[in-house]
Short mmCIF file of C-alpha atoms and ligand atoms in Angstrom, two decimals:
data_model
loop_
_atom_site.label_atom_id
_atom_site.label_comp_id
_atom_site.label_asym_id
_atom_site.label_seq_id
_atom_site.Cartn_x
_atom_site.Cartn_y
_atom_site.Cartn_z
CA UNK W 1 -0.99 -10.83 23.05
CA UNK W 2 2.34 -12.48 23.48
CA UNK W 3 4.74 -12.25 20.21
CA UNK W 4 6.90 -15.95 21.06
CA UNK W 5 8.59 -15.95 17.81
CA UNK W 6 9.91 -13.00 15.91
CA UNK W 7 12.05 -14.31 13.29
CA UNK W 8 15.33 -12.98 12.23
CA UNK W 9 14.77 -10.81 8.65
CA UNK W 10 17.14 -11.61 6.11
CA UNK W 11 17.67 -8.10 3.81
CA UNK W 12 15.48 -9.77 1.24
CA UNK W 13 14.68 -6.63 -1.09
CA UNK W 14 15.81 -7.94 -4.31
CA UNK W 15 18.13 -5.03 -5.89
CA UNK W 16 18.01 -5.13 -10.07
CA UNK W 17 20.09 -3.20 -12.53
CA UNK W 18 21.84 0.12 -11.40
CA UNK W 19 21.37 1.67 -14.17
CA UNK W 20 17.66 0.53 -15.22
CA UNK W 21 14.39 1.72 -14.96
CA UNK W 22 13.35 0.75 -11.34
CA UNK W 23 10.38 -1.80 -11.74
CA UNK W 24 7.72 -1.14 -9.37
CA UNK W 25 7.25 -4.23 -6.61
CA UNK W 26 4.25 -4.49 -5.24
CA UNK W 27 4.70 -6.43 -2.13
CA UNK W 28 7.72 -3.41 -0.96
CA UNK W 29 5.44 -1.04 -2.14
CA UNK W 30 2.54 -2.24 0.19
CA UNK W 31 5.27 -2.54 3.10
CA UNK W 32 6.04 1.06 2.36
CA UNK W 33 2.72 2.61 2.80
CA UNK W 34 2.33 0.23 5.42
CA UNK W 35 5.52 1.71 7.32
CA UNK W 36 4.83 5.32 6.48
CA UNK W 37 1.15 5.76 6.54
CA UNK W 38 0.07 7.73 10.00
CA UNK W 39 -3.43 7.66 9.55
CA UNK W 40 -6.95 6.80 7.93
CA UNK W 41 -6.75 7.62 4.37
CA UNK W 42 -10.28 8.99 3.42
CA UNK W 43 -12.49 8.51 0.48
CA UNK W 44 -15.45 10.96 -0.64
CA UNK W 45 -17.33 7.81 -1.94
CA UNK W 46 -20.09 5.66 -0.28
CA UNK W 47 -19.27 1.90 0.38
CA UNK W 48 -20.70 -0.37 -1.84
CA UNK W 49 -22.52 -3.86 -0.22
CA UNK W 50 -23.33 -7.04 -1.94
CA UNK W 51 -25.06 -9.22 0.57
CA UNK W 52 -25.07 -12.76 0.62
CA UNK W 53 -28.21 -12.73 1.20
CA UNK W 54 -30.49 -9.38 0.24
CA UNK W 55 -33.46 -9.83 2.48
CA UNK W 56 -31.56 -9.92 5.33
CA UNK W 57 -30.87 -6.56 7.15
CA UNK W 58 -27.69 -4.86 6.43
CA UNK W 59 -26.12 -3.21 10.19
CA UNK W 60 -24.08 -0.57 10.21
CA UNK W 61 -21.78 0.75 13.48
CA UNK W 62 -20.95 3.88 14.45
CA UNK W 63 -19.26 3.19 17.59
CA UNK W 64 -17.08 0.00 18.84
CA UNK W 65 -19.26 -0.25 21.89
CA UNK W 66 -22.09 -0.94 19.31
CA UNK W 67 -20.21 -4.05 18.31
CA UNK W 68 -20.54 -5.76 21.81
CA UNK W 69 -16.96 -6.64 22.18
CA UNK W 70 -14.93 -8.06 25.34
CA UNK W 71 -13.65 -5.51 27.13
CA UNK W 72 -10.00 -6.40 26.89
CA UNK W 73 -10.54 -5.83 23.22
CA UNK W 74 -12.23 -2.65 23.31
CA UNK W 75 -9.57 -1.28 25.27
CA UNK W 76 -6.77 -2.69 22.68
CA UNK W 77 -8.72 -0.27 20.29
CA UNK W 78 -9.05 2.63 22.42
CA UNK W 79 -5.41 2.59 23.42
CA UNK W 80 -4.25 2.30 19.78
CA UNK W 81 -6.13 5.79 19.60
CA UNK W 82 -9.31 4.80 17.79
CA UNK W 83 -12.23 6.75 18.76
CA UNK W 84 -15.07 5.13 16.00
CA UNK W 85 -14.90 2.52 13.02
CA UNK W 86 -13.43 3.69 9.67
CA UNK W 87 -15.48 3.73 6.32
CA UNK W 88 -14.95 0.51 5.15
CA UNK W 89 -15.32 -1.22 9.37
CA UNK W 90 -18.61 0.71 9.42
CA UNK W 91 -20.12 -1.93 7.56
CA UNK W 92 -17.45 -4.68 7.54
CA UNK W 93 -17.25 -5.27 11.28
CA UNK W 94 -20.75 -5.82 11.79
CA UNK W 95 -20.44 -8.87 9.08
CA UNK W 96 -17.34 -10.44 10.16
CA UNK W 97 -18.52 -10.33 13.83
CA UNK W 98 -21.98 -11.78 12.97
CA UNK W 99 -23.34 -15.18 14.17
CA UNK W 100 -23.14 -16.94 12.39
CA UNK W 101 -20.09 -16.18 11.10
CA UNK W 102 -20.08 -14.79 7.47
CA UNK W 103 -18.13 -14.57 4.54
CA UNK W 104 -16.69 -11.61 3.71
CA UNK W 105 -14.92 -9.87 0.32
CA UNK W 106 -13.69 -6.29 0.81
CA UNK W 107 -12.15 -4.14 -1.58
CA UNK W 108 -10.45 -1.13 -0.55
CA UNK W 109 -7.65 0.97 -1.21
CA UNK W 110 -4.68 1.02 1.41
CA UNK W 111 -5.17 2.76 4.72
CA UNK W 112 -8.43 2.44 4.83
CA UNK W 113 -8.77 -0.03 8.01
CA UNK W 114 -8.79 -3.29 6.18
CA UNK W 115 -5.91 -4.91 8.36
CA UNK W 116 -7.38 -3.50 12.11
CA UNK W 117 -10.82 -4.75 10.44
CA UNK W 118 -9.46 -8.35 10.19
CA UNK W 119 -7.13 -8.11 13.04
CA UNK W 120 -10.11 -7.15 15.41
CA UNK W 121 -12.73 -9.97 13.87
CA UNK W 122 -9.51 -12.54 14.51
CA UNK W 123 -8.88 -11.15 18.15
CA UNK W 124 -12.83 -11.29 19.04
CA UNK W 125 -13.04 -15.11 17.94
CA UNK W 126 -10.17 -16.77 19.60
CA UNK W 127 -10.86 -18.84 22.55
CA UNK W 128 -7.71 -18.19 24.71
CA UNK W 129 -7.79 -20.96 27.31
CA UNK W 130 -7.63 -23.31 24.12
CA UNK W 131 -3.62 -24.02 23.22
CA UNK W 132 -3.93 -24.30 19.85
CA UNK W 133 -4.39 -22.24 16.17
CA UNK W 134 -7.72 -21.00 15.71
CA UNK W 135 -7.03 -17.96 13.20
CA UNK W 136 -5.12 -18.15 10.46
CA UNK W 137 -3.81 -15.20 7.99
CA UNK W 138 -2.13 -15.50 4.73
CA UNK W 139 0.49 -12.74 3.46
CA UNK W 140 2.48 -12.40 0.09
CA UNK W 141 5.96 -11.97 2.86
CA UNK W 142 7.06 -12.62 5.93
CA UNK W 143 7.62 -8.62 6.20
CA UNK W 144 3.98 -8.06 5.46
CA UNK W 145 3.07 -10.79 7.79
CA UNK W 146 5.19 -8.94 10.66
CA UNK W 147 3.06 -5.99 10.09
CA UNK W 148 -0.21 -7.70 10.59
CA UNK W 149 1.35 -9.69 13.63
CA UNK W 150 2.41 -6.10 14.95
CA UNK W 151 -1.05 -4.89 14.88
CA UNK W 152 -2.58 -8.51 16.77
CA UNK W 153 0.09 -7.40 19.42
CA UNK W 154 -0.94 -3.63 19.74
CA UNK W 155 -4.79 -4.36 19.70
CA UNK W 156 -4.58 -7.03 21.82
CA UNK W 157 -2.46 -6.04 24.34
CA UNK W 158 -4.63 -6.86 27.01
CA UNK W 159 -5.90 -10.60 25.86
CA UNK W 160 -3.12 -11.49 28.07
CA UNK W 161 -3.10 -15.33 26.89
CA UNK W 162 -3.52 -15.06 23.36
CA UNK W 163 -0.56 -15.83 21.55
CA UNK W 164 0.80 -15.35 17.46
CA UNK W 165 3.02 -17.55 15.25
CA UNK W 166 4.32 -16.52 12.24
CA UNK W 167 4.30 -19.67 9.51
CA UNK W 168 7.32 -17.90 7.36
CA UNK W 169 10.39 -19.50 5.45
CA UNK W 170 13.23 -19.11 8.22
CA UNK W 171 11.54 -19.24 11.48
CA UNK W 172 12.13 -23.63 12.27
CA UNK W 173 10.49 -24.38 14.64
CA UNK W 174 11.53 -27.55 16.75
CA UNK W 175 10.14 -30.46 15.67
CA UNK W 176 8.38 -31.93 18.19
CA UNK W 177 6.62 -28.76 19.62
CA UNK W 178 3.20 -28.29 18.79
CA UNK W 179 2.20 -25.06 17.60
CA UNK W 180 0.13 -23.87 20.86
CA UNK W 181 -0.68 -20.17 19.43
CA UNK W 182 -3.87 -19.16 18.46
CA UNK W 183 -3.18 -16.95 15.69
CA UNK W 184 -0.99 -18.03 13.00
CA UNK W 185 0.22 -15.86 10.37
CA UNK W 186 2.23 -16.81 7.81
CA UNK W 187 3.20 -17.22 3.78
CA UNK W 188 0.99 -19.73 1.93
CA UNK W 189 4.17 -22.12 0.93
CA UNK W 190 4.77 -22.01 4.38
CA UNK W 191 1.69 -22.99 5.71
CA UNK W 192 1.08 -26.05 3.47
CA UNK W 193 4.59 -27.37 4.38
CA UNK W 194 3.60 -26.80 8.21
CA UNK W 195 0.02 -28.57 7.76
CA UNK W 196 0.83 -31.53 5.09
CA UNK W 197 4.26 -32.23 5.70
CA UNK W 198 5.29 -31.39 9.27
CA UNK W 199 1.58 -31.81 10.57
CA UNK W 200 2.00 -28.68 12.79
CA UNK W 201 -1.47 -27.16 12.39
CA UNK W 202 -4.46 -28.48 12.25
CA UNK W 203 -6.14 -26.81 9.50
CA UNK W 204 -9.43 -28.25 10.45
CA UNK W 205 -9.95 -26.11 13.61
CA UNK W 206 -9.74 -23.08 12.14
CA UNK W 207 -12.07 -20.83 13.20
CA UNK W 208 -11.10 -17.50 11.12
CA UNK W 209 -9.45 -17.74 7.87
CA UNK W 210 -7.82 -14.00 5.67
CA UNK W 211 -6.18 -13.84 2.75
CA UNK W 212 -4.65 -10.01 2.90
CA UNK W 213 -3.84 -8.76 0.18
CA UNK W 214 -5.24 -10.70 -2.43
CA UNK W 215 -3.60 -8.93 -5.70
CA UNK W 216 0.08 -8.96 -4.52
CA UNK W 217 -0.78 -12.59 -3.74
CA UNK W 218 -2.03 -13.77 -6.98
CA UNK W 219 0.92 -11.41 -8.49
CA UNK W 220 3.50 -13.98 -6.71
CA UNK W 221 4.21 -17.34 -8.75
CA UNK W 222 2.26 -20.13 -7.34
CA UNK W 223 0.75 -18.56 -4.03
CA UNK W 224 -3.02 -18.41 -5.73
CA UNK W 225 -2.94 -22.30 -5.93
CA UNK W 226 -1.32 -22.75 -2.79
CA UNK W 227 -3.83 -20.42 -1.11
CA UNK W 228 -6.58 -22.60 -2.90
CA UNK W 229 -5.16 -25.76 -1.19
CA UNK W 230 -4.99 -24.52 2.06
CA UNK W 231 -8.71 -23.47 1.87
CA UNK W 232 -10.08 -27.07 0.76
CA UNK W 233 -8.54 -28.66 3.64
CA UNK W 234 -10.75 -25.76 6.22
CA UNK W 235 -13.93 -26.66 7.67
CA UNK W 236 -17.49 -25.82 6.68
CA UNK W 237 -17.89 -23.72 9.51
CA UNK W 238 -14.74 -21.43 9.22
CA UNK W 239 -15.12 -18.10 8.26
CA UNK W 240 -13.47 -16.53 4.92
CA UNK W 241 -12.57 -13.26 4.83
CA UNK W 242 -10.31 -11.65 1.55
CA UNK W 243 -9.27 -8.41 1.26
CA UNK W 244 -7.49 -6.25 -1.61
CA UNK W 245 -6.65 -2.81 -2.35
CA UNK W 246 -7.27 -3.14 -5.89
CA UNK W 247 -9.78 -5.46 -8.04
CA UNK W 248 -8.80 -6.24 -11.61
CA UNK W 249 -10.29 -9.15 -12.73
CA UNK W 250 -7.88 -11.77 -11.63
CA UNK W 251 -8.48 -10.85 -8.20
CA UNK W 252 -12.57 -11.55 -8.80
CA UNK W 253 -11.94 -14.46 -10.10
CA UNK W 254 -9.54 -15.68 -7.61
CA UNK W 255 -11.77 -14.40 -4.57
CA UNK W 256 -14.55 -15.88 -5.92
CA UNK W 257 -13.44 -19.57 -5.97
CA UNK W 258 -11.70 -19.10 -2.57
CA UNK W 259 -14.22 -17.36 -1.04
CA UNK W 260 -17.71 -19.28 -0.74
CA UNK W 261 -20.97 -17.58 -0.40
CA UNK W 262 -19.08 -13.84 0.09
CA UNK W 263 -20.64 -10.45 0.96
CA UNK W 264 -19.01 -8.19 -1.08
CA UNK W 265 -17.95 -4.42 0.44
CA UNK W 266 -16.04 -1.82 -1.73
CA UNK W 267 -14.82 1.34 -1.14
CA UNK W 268 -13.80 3.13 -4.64
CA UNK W 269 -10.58 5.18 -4.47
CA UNK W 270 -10.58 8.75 -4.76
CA UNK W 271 -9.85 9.78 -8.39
CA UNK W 272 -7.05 11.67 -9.06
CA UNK W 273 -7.41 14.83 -11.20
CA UNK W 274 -5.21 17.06 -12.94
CA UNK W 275 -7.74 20.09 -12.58
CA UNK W 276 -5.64 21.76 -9.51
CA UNK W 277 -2.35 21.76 -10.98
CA UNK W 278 -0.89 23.75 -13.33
CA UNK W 279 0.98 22.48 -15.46
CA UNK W 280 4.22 23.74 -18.04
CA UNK W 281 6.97 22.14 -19.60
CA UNK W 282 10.74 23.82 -21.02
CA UNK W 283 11.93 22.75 -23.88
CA UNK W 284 15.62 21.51 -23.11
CA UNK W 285 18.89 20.53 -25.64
CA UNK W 286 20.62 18.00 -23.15
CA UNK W 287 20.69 16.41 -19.38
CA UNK W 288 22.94 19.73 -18.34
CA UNK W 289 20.42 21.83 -20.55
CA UNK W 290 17.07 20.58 -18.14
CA UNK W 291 19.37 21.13 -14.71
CA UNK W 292 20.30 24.70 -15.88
CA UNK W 293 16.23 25.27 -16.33
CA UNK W 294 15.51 23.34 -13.05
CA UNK W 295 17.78 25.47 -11.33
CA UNK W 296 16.48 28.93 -12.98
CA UNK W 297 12.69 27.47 -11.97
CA UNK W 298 14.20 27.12 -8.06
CA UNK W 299 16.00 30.47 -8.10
CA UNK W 300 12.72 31.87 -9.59
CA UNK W 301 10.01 30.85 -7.10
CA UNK W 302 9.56 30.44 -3.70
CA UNK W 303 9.25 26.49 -3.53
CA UNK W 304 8.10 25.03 -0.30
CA UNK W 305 8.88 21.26 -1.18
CA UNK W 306 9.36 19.43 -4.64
CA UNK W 307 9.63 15.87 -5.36
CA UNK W 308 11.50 15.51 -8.89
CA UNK W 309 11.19 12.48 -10.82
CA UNK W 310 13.95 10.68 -13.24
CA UNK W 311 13.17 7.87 -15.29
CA UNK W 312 16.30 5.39 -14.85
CA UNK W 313 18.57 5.27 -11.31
CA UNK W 314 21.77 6.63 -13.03
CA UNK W 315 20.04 10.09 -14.11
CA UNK W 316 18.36 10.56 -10.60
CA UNK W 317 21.79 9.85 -9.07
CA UNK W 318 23.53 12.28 -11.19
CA UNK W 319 20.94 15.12 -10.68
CA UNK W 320 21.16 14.55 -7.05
CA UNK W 321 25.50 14.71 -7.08
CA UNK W 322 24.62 17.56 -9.04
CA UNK W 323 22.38 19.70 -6.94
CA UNK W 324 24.33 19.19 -4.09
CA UNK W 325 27.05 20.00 -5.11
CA UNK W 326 25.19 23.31 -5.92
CA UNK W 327 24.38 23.39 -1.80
CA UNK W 328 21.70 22.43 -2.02
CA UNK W 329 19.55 19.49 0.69
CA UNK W 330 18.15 16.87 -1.31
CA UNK W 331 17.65 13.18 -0.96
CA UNK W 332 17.62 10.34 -3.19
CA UNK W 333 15.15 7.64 -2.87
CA UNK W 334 15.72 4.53 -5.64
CA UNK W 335 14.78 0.83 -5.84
CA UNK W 336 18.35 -0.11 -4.59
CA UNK W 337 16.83 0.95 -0.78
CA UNK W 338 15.50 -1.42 1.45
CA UNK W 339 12.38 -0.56 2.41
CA UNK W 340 13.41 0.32 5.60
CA UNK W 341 15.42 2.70 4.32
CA UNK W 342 12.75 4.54 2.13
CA UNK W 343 10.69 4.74 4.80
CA UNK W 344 13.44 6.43 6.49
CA UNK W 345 14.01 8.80 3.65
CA UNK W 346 9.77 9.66 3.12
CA UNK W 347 9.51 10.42 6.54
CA UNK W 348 13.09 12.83 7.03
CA UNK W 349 11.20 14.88 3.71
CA UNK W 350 7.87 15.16 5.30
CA UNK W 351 9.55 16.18 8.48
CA UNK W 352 10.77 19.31 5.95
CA UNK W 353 14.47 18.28 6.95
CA UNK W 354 15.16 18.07 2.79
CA UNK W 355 13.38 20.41 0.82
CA UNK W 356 13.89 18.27 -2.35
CA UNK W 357 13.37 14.62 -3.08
CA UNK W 358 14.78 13.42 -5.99
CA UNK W 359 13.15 9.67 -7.02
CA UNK W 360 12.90 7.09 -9.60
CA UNK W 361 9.30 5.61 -10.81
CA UNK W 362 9.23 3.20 -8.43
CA UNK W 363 8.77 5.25 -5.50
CA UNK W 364 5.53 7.47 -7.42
CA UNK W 365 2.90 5.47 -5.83
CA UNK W 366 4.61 4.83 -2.30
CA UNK W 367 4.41 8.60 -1.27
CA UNK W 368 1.32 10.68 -0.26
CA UNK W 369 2.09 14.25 -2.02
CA UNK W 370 -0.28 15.94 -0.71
CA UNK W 371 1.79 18.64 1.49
CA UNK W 372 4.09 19.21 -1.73
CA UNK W 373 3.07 21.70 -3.98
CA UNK W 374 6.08 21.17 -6.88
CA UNK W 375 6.31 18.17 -9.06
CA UNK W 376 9.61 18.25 -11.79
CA UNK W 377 9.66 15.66 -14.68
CA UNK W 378 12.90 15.58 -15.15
CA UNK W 379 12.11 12.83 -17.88
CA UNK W 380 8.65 12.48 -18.62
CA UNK W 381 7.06 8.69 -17.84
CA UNK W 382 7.76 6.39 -20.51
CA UNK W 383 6.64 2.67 -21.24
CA UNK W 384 8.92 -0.33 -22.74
CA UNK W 385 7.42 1.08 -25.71
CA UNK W 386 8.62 4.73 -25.23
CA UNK W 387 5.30 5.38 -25.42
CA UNK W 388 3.33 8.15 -22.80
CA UNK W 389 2.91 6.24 -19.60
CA UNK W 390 -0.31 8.07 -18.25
CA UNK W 391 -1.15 6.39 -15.65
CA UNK W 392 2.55 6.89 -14.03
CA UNK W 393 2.11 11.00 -15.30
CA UNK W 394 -1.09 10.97 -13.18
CA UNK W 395 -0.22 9.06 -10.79
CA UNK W 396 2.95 11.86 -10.34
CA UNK W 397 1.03 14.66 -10.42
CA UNK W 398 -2.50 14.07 -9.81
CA UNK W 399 -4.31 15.09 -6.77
CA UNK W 400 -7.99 14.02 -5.61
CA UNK W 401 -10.41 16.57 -6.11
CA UNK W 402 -11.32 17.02 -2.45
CA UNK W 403 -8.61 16.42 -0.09
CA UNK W 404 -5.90 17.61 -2.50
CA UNK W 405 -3.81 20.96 -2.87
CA UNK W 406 -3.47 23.25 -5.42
CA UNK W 407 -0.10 22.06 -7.04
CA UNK W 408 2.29 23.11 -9.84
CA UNK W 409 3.98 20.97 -12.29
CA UNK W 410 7.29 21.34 -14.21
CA UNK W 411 7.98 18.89 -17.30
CA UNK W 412 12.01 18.87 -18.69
CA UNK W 413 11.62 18.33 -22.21
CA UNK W 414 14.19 17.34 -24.43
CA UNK W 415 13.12 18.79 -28.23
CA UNK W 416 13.03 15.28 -29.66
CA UNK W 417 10.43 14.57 -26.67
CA UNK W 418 7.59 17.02 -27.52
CA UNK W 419 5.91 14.39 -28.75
CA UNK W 420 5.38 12.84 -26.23
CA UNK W 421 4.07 15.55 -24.37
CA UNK W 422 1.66 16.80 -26.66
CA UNK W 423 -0.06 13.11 -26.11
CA UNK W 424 -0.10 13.30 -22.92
CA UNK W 425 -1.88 16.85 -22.86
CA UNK W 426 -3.78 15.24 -25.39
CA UNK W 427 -5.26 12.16 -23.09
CA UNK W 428 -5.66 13.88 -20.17
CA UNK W 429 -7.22 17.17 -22.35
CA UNK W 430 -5.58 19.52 -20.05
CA UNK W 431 -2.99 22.20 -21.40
CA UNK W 432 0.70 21.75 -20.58
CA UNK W 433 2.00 25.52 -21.35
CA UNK W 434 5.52 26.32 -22.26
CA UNK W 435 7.43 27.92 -20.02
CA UNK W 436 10.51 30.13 -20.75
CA UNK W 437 13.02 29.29 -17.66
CA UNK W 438 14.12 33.10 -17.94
CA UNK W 439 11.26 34.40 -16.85
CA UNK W 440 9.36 32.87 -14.32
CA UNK W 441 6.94 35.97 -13.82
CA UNK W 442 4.58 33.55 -16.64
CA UNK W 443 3.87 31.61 -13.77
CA UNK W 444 2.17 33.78 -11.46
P1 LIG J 501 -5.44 -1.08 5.44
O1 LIG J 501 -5.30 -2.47 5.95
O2 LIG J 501 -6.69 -0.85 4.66
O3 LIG J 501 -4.21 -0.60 4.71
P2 LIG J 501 -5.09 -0.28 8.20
O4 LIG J 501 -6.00 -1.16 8.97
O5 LIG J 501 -3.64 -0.64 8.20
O6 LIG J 501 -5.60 -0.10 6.69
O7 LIG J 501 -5.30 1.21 8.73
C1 LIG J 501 -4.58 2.31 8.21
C2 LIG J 501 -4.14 3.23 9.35
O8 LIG J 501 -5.27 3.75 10.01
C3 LIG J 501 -3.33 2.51 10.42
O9 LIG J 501 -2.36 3.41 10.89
C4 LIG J 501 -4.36 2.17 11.49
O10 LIG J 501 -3.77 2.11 12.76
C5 LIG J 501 -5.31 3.34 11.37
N1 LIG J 501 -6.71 2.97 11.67
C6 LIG J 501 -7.38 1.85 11.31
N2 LIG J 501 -8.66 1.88 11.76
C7 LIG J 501 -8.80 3.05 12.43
C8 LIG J 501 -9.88 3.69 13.12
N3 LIG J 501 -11.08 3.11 13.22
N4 LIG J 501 -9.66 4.91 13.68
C9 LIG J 501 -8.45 5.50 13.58
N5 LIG J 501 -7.40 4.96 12.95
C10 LIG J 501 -7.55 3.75 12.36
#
């Protein structure tokens, strides 16, 4: 696969508030596990099929061979180091690769195989000698569409004539060209303009038609009805494919009127747990009060590496002056970062080149803890409310039962603050014990 038009990238994070709570976006959150994630994430749980059609046998795949693809194909795969299907393409790719071609709504959680899934269904249906768009792909950004485009290139690096287009807001393209590419990928808005107004695509040829990530899109102003738009003016025949890490009920009901006639995969997330991790809390007076017991918890154990977590920018960047000032290496990661940059920062801690990574809420779900056995609450999860936030406390702390460590967890506690605690050892009915930072011998 050819790549004819990277566009230039605008820095397009948008930066709030120094001083505020860091609000967690999920399209740069998605691009950061995206950038950071190095391999299959795995689930303990069995995939869950809805067929169109029950009587009709269900095929599973062990192998690619199995799947009967052209060779240029299966060598993409092999070279991107894929030796057999993931959980979820187990039972996915033999659906999306059916004749005739079916429907298909997966639900999965991120790095689970969804994207080289969709990617590989796209590549296998594209008639090369043809110059003109036969798949198309919908992202929530034009960073998110890179990404997929990236992985067309790599896995079809030897479908020498297939080309991509990416349909995003500052890539013109001149006006009398026709788009000759085969695989368009692009942001809804985008799309519509280039099919009603500029009459670039035909929208009627289209073979292969993904929505990716199906809850950032419906979380973005006006891309569900967009999306809806561009799938009335598809054919009969083209296949629908929609795909989501998570599956509140919005995203149901929006995959179910864009998606006719669906199969329906799942692949439930791991649960996180708080059985593996002990847990304490020190009662603190002040801000300088908590970093005195921080630093008697450091000088008291041997930590390997901790990830402490503040609840607003300004406290995370003062504990960070702080500490190193003390000498010692930490990092900062905060909303302000592109994501570039936080991918940057993730990757410098898990090479063990800081030993402490000092971060604001919005980074909680981005990072995959499992090699750190130390989690600080330097303020404990709040809501607007300044209520408990549990899920953001679990989310911290948490490991899943199987593939997780053993962990420890420190909570900074300001008196007024016990509270807040106590519900939170309350929900979760797991005891949070009180530590005295003088003696650190309770924790053995
Ligand atoms: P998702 O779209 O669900 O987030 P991806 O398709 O991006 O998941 O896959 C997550 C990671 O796992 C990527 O690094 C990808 O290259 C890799 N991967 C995907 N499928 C396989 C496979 N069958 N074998 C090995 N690695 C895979």
């Amino acid at each position: 696969v050819k790549n004819t038009t990277v566009p230039n990238l605008d820095d397009s994070m948008n930066n709030t508030e120094e001083d505020e709570v860091d609000v967690v976006d999920l399209a740069a959150n998605s691009l950061l596990n995206k950038l950071i994630r190095q391999s299959l994430v795995e689930s303990s749980h069995r995939v869950e099929v809805l067929q169109k059609d029950p009587s009709s046998p269900l095929y599973s795949v062990k192998t690619f061979e199995e799947l009967r693809l052209k060779e240029e194909l299966l060598k993409g795969i092999y070279a991107m180091g894929f030796n057999r299907p993931s959980k979820i393409q187990e039972m996915a790719l033999p659906m999306m690769l059916a004749h005739p071609p079916q429907n298909l709504i997966a639900q999965s959680q991120s790095g689970t195989g969804k994207t080289a899934a969709f990617v590989l269904a796209m590549l296998s249906r594209v008639d090369a000698s043809e110059p003109f768009p036969q798949c198309l792909c919908l992202a929530p950004t034009y960073e998110l569409a890179l990404q997929t485009g990236r992985v067309v290139e790599q896995m079809g690096k030897f479908c020498v004539d297939v080309q991509v287009m990416y349909a995003i807001r500052g890539n013109p393209i001149p006006r009398s060209a026709d788009v000759t590419q085969q695989i368009v990928i692009g942001t809804p808005g985008t799309v519509l303009d280039w099919y009603f107004k500029r009459k670039l695509i035909d929208l009627t040829k289209i073979r292969v038609f993904v929505l990716d990530e199906a809850d950032v899109m419906i979380a973005t102003q006006g891309f569900s009805d967009q999306s809806i738009r561009i799938q009335r003016a598809l054919s009969s025949e083209c296949q629908m494919l929609l795909f989501s890490a998570t599956f509140e009920d919005s995203v149901w009901q929006f995959a179910g009127r864009i998606i006719p006639d669906p199969n329906v995969i799942k692949l439930r997330k791991e649960e996180l747990t708080l059985n593996n991790i002990r847990q304490y809390y020190v009662l603190c007076e002040s801000r300088k009060d908590k970093y005195q017991a921080l630093c008697n918890i450091y000088g008291g154990i041997t930590i390997g590496q901790a990830i402490i977590f503040c609840q607003t920018r300004r406290n995370a960047k003062w504990l960070t002056v702080e500490m190193m000032q003390d000498g010692h290496q930490v990092s900062l990661l905060s909303g302000e970062l592109t994501v570039d940059q936080r991918a940057s920062i993730i990757q410098r801690f898990r090479d063990g080149k800081e030993k402490v990574l000092i971060t604001t809420n919005v980074c909680a779900r981005g990072i995959d803890v499992k090699q750190i056995t130390i989690v600080v609450n330097f303020d404990l999860p709040v809501n607007q409310l300044e209520e408990p936030d549990y899920e953001t406390y679990l989310h911290r702390i948490g490991r899943t039962g199987r593939f997780g460590k053993k962990g420890l967890a420190f909570n900074m506690i300001e008196v007024n603050k016990l509270p807040l605690l106590m519900k939170i050892q309350d929900h979760f009915n797991s005891s949070i014990k009180q530590l005295n930072p003088e003696d650190m011998d309770e924790i053995e």
